[in-house]
JSON list of C-alpha atoms in Angstrom, two decimals:
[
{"chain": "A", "resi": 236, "resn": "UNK", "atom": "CA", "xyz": [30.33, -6.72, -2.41]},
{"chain": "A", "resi": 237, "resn": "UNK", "atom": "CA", "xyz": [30.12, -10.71, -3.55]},
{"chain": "A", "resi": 238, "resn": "UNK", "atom": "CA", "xyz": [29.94, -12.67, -0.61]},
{"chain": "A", "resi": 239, "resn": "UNK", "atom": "CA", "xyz": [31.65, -16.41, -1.53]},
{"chain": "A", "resi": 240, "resn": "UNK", "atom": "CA", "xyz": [28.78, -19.06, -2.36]},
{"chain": "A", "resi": 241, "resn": "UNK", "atom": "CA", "xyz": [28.39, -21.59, 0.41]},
{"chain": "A", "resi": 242, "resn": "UNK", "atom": "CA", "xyz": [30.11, -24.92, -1.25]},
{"chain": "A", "resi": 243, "resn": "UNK", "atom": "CA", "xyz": [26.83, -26.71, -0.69]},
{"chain": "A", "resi": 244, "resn": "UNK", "atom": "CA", "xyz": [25.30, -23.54, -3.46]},
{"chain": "A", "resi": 245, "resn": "UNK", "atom": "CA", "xyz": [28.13, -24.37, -5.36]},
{"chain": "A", "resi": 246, "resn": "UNK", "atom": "CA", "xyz": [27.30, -28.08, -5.44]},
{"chain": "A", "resi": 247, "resn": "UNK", "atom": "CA", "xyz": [23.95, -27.28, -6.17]},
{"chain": "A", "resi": 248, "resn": "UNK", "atom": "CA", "xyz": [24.43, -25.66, -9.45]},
{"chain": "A", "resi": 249, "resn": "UNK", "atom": "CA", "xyz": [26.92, -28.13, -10.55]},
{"chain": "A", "resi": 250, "resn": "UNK", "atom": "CA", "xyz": [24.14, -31.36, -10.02]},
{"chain": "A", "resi": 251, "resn": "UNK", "atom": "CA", "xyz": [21.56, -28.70, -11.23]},
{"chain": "A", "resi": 252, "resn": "UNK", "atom": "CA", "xyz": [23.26, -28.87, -15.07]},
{"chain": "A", "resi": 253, "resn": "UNK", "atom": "CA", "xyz": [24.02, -32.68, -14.96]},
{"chain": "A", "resi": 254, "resn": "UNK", "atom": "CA", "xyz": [20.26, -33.05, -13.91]},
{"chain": "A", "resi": 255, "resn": "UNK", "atom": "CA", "xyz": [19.76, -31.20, -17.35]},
{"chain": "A", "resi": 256, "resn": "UNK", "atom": "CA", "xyz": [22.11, -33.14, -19.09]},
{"chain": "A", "resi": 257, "resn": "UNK", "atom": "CA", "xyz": [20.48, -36.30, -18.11]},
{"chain": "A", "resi": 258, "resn": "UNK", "atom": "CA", "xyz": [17.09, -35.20, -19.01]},
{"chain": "A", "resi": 259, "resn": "UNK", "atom": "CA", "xyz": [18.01, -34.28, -22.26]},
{"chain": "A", "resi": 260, "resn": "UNK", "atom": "CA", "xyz": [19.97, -37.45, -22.78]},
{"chain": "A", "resi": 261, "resn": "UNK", "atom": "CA", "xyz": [16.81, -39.74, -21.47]},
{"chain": "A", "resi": 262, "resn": "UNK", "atom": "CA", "xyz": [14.79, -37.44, -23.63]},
{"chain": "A", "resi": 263, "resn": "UNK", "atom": "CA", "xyz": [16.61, -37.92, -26.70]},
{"chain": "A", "resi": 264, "resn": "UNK", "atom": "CA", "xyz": [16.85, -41.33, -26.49]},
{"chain": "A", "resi": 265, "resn": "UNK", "atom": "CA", "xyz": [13.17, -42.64, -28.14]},
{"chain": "A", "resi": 266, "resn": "UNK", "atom": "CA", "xyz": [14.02, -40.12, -30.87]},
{"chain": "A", "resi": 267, "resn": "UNK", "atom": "CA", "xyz": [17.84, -41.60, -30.98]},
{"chain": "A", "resi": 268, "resn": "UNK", "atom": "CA", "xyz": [16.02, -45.29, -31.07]},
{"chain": "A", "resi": 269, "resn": "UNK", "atom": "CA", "xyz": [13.34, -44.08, -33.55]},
{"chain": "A", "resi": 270, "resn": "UNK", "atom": "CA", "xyz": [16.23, -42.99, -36.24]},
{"chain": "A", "resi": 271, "resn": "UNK", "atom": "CA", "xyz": [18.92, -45.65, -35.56]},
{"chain": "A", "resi": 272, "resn": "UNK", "atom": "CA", "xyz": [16.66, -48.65, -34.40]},
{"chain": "A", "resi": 273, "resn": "UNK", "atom": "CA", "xyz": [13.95, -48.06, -36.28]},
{"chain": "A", "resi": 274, "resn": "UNK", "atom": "CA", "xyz": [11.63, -48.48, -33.21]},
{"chain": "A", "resi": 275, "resn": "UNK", "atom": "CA", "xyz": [10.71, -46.62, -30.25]},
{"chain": "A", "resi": 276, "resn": "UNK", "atom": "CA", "xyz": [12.95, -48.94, -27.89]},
{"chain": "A", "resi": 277, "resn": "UNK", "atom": "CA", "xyz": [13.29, -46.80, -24.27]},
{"chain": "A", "resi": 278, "resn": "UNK", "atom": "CA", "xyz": [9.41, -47.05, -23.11]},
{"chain": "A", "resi": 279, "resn": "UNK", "atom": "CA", "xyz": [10.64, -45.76, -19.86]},
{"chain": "A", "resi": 280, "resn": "UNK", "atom": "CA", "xyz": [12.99, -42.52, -20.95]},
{"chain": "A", "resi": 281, "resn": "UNK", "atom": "CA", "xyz": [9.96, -40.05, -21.32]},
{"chain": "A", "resi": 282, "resn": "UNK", "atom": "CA", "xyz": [9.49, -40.72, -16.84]},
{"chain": "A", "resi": 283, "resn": "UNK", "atom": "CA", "xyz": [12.94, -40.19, -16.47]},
{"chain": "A", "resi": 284, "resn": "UNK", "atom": "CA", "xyz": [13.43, -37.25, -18.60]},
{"chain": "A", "resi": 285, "resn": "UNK", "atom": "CA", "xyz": [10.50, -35.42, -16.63]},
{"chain": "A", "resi": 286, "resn": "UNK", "atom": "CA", "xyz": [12.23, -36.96, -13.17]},
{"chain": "A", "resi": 287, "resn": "UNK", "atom": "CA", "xyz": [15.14, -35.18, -14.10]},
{"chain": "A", "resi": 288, "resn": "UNK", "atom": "CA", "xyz": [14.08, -32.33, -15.24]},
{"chain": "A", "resi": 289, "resn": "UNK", "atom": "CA", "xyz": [11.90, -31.43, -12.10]},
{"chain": "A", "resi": 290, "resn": "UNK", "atom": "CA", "xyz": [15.43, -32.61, -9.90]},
{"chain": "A", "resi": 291, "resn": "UNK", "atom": "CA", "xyz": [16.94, -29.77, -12.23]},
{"chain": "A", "resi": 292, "resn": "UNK", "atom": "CA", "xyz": [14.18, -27.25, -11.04]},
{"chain": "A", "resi": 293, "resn": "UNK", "atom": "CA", "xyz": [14.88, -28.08, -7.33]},
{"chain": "A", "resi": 294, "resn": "UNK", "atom": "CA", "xyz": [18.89, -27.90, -7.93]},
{"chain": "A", "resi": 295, "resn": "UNK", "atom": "CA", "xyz": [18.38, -24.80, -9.75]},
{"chain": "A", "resi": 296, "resn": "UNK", "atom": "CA", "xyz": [16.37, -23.40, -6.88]},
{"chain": "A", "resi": 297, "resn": "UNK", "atom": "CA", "xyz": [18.54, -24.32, -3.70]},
{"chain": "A", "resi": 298, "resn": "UNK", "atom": "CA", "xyz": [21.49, -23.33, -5.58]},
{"chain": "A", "resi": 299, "resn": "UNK", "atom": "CA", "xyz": [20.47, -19.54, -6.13]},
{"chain": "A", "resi": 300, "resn": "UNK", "atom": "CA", "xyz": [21.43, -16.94, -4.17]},
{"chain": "A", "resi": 301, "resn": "UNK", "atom": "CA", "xyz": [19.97, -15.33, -1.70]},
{"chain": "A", "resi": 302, "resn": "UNK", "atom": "CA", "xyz": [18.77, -11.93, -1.60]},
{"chain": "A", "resi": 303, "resn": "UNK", "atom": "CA", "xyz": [18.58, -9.48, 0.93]},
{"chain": "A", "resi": 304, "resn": "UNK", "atom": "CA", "xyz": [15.56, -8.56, 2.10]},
{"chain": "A", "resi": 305, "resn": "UNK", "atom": "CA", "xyz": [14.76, -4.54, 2.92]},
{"chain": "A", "resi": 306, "resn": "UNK", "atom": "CA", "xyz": [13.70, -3.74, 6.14]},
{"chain": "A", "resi": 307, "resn": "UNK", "atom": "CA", "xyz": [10.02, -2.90, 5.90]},
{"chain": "A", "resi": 308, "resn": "UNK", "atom": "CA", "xyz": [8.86, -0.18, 8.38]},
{"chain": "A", "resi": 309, "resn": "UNK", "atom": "CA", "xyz": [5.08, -1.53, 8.91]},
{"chain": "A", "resi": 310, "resn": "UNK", "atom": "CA", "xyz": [6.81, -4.83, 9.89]},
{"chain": "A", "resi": 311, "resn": "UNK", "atom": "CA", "xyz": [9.40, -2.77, 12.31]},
{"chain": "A", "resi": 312, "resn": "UNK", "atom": "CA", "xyz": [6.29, -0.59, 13.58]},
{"chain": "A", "resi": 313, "resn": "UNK", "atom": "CA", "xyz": [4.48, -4.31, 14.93]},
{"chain": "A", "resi": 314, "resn": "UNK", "atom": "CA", "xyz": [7.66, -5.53, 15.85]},
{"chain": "A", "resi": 315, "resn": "UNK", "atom": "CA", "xyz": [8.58, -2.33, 17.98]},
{"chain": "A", "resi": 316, "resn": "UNK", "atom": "CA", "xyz": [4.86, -2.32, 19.06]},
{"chain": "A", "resi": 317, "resn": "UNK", "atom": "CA", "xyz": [4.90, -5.92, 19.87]},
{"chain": "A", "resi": 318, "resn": "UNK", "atom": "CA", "xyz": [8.67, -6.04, 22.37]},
{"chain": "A", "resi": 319, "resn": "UNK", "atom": "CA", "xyz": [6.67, -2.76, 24.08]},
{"chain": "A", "resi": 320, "resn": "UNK", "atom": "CA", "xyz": [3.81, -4.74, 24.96]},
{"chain": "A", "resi": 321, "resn": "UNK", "atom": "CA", "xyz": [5.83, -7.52, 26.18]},
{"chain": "A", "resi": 322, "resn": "UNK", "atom": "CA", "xyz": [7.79, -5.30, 28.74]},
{"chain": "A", "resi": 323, "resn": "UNK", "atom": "CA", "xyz": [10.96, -4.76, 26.16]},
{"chain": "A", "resi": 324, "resn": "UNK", "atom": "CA", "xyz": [10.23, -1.08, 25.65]},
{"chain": "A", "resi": 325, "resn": "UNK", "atom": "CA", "xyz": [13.75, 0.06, 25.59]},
{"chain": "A", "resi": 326, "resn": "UNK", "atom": "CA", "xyz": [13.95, -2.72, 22.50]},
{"chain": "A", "resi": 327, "resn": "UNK", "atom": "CA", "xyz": [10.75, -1.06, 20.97]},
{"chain": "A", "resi": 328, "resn": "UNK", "atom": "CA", "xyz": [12.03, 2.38, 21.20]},
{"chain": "A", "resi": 329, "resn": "UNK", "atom": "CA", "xyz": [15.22, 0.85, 19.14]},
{"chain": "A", "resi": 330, "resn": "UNK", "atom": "CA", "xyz": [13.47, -0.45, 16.69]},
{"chain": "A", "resi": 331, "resn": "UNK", "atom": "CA", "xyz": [11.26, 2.45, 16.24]},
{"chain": "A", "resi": 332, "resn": "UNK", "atom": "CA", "xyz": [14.63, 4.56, 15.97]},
{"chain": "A", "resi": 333, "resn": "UNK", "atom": "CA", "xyz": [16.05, 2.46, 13.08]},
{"chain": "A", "resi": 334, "resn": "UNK", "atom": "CA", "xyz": [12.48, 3.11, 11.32]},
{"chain": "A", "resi": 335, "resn": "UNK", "atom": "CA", "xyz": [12.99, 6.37, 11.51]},
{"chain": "A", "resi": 336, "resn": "UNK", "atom": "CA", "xyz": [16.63, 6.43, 10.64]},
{"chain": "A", "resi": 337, "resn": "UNK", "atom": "CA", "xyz": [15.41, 4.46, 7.36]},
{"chain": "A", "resi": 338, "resn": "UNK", "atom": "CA", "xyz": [12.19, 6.76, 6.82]},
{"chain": "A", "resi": 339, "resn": "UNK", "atom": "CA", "xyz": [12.33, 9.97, 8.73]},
{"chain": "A", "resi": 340, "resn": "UNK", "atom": "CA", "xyz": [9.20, 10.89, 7.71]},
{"chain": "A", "resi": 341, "resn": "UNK", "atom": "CA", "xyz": [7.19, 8.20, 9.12]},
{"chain": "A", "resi": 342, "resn": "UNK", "atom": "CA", "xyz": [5.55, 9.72, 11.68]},
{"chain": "A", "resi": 343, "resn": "UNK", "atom": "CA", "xyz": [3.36, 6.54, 13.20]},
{"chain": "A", "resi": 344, "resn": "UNK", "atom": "CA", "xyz": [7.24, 6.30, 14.22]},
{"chain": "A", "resi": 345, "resn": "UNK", "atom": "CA", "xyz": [7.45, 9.14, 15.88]},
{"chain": "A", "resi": 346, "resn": "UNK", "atom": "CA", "xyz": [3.91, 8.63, 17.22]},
{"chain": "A", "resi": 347, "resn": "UNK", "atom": "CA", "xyz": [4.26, 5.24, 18.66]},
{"chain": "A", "resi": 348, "resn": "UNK", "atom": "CA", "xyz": [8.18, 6.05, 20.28]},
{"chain": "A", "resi": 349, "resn": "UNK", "atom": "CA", "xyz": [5.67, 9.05, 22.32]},
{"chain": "A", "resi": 350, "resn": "UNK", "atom": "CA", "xyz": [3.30, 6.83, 23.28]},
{"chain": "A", "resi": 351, "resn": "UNK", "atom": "CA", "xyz": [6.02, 4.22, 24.46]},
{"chain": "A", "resi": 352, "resn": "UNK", "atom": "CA", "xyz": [7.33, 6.59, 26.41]},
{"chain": "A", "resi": 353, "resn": "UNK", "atom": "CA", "xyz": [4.75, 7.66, 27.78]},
{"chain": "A", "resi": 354, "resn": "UNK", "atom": "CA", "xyz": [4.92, 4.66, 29.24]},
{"chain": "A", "resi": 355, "resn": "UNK", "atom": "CA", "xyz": [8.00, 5.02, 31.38]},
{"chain": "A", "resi": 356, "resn": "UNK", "atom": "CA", "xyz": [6.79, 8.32, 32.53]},
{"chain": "A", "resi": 357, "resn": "UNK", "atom": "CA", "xyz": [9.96, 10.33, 32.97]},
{"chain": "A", "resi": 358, "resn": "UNK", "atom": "CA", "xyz": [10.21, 11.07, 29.30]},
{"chain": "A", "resi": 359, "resn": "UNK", "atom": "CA", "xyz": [7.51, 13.14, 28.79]},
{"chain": "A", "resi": 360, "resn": "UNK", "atom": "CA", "xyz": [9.89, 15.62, 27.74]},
{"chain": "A", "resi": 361, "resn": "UNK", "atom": "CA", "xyz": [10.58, 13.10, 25.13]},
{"chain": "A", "resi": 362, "resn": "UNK", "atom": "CA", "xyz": [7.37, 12.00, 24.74]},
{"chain": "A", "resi": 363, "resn": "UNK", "atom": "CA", "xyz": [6.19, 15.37, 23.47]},
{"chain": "A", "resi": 364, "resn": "UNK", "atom": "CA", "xyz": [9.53, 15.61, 21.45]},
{"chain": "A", "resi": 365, "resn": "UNK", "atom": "CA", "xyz": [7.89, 12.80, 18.93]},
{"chain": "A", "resi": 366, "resn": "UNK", "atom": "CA", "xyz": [4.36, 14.04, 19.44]},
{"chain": "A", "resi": 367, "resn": "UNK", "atom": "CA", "xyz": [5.03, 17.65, 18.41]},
{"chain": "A", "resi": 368, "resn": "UNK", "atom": "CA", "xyz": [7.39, 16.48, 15.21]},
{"chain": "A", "resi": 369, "resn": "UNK", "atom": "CA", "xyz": [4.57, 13.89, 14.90]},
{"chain": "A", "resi": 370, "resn": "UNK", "atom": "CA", "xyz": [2.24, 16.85, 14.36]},
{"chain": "A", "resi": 371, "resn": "UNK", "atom": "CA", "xyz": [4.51, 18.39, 11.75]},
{"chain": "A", "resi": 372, "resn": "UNK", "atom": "CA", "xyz": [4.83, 15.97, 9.57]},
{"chain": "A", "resi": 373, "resn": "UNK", "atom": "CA", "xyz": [0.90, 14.80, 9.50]},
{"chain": "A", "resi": 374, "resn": "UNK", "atom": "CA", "xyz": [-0.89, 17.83, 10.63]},
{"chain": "A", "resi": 375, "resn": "UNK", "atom": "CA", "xyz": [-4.64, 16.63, 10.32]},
{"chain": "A", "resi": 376, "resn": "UNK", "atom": "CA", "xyz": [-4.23, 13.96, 12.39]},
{"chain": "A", "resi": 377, "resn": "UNK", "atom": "CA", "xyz": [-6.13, 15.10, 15.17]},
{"chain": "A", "resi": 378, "resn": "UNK", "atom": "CA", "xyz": [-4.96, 11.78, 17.65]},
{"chain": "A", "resi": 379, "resn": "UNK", "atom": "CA", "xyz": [-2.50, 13.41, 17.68]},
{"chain": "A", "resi": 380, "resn": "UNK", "atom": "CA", "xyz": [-3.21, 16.35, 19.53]},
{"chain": "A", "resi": 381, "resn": "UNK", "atom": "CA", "xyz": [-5.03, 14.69, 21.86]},
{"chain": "A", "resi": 382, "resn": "UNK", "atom": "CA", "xyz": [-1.44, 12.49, 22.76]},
{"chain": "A", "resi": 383, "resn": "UNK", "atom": "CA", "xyz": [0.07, 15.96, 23.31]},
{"chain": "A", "resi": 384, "resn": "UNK", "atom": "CA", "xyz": [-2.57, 17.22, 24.95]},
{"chain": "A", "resi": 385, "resn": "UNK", "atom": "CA", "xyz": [-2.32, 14.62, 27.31]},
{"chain": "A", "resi": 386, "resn": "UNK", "atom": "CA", "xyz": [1.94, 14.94, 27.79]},
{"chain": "A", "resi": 387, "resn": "UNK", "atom": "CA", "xyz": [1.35, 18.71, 28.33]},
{"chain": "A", "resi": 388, "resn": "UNK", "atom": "CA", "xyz": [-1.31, 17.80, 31.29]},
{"chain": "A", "resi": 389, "resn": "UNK", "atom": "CA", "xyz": [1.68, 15.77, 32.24]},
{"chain": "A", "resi": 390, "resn": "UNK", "atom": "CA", "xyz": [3.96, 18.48, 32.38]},
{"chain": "A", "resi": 391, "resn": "UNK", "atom": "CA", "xyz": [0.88, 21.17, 33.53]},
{"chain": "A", "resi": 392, "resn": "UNK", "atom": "CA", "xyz": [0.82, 22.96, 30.76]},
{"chain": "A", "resi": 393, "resn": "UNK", "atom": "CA", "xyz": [-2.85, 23.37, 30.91]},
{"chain": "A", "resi": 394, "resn": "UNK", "atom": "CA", "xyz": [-3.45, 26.18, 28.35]},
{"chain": "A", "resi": 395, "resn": "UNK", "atom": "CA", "xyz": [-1.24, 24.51, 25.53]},
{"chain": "A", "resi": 396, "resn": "UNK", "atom": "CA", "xyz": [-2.98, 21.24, 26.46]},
{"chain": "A", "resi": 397, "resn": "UNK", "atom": "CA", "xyz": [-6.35, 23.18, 26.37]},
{"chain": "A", "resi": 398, "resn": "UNK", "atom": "CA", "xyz": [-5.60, 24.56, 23.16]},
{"chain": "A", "resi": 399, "resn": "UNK", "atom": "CA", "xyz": [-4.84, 21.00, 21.12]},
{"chain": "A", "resi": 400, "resn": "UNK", "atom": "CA", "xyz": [-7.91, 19.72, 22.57]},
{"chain": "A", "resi": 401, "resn": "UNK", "atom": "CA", "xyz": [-9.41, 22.44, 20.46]},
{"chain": "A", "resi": 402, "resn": "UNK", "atom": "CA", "xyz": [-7.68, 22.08, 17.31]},
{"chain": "A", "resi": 403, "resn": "UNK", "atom": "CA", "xyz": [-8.30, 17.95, 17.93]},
{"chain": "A", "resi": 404, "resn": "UNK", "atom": "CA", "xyz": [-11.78, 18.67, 18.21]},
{"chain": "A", "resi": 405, "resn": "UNK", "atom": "CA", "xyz": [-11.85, 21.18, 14.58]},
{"chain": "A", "resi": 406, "resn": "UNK", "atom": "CA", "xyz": [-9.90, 18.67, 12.97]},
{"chain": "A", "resi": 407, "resn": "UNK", "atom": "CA", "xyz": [-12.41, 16.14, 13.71]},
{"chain": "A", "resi": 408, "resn": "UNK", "atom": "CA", "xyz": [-15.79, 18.24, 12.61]},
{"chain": "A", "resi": 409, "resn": "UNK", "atom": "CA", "xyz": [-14.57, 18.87, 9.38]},
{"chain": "A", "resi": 410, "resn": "UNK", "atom": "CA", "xyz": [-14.26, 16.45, 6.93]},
{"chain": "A", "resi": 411, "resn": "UNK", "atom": "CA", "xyz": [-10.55, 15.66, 4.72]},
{"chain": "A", "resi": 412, "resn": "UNK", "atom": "CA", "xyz": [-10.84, 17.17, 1.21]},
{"chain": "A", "resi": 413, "resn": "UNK", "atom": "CA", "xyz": [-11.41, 14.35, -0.70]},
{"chain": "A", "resi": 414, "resn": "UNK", "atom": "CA", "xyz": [-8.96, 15.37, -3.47]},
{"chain": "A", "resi": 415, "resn": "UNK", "atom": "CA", "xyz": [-6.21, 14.94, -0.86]},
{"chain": "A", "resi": 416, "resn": "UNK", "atom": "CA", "xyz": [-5.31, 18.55, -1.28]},
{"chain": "A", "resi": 417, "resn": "UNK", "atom": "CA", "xyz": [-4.88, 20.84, 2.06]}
]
């Protein structure tokens, strides 16, 4: 859908080819002298070509369009970190949402909205929600585990907290396969 160009765009484009007229006619004109003249009459032409040429550039470049930029989900993650840290969790949990509306697969999302709400402390419910789907999605992430580890204690589900620790703790004795392969 074409939005209509802001008259001032518009504008822009129109001075942007007259600025290129002009620098072609101030260009021209030692040449012109040179083969009607005989002599190389305009000493100053060659400045004003190059003046107008570089006003061109700028006209050219104000009078583009603009695109739109794509949301980028590290920038969303430090954003949604940052409004948590300044007291705006309920902002930060947005933010994270729309993240994971765009990539549902991003689980530092998922991981983050836990640990947010956490934070509140009456969604632990939710808390392990994200954690647990966290888990799914990157399943040698042993941080992990130890977050839900920590939301079951929360809830006193000892043994299911017990055994995460565990699997936390296997995950970090042995090393990744270095091929990337599982």
């Amino acid at each position: 859908m074409d939005r209509p160009a802001e008259p001032w765009r518009v504008k822009a484009r129109q001075w942007h080819r007259a600025a290129l007229a002009m620098a072609f006619l101030f260009g021209s004109l030692p040449l012109a002298g040179r083969l009607f003249l005989g002599s190389w009459e305009f000493d100053g032409a060659a400045e004003i070509a190059c003046l107008c040429l570089a006003v061109a550039a700028y006209l050219y470049l104000a009078g583009r369009a603009r695109r739109v930029t794509l949301p980028d989900s590290a920038t969303m993650l430090d954003r949604a970190i940052q409004l948590a840290a300044a007291g705006d969790a309920p902002g930060g949990i947005a933010l994270l949402d729309e993240a994971l509306r765009l990539s549902p697969r991003l689980w530092q999302a998922r991981q983050y909205r836990g640990q947010i709400r956490l934070v509140e402390g009456a969604a632990a419910e939710a808390a392990l929600r994200d954690f647990t789907e966290a888990i799914r999605l990157a399943p040698r992430e042993a941080h992990l585990y130890l977050l839900r580890s920590h939301v079951l204690t929360l809830l006193g589900r000892e043994t299911a907290a017990r055994a995460d620790r565990e699997t936390a703790a296997l995950l970090q004795e042995v090393p990744e396969d270095p091929r990337g392969g599982d």
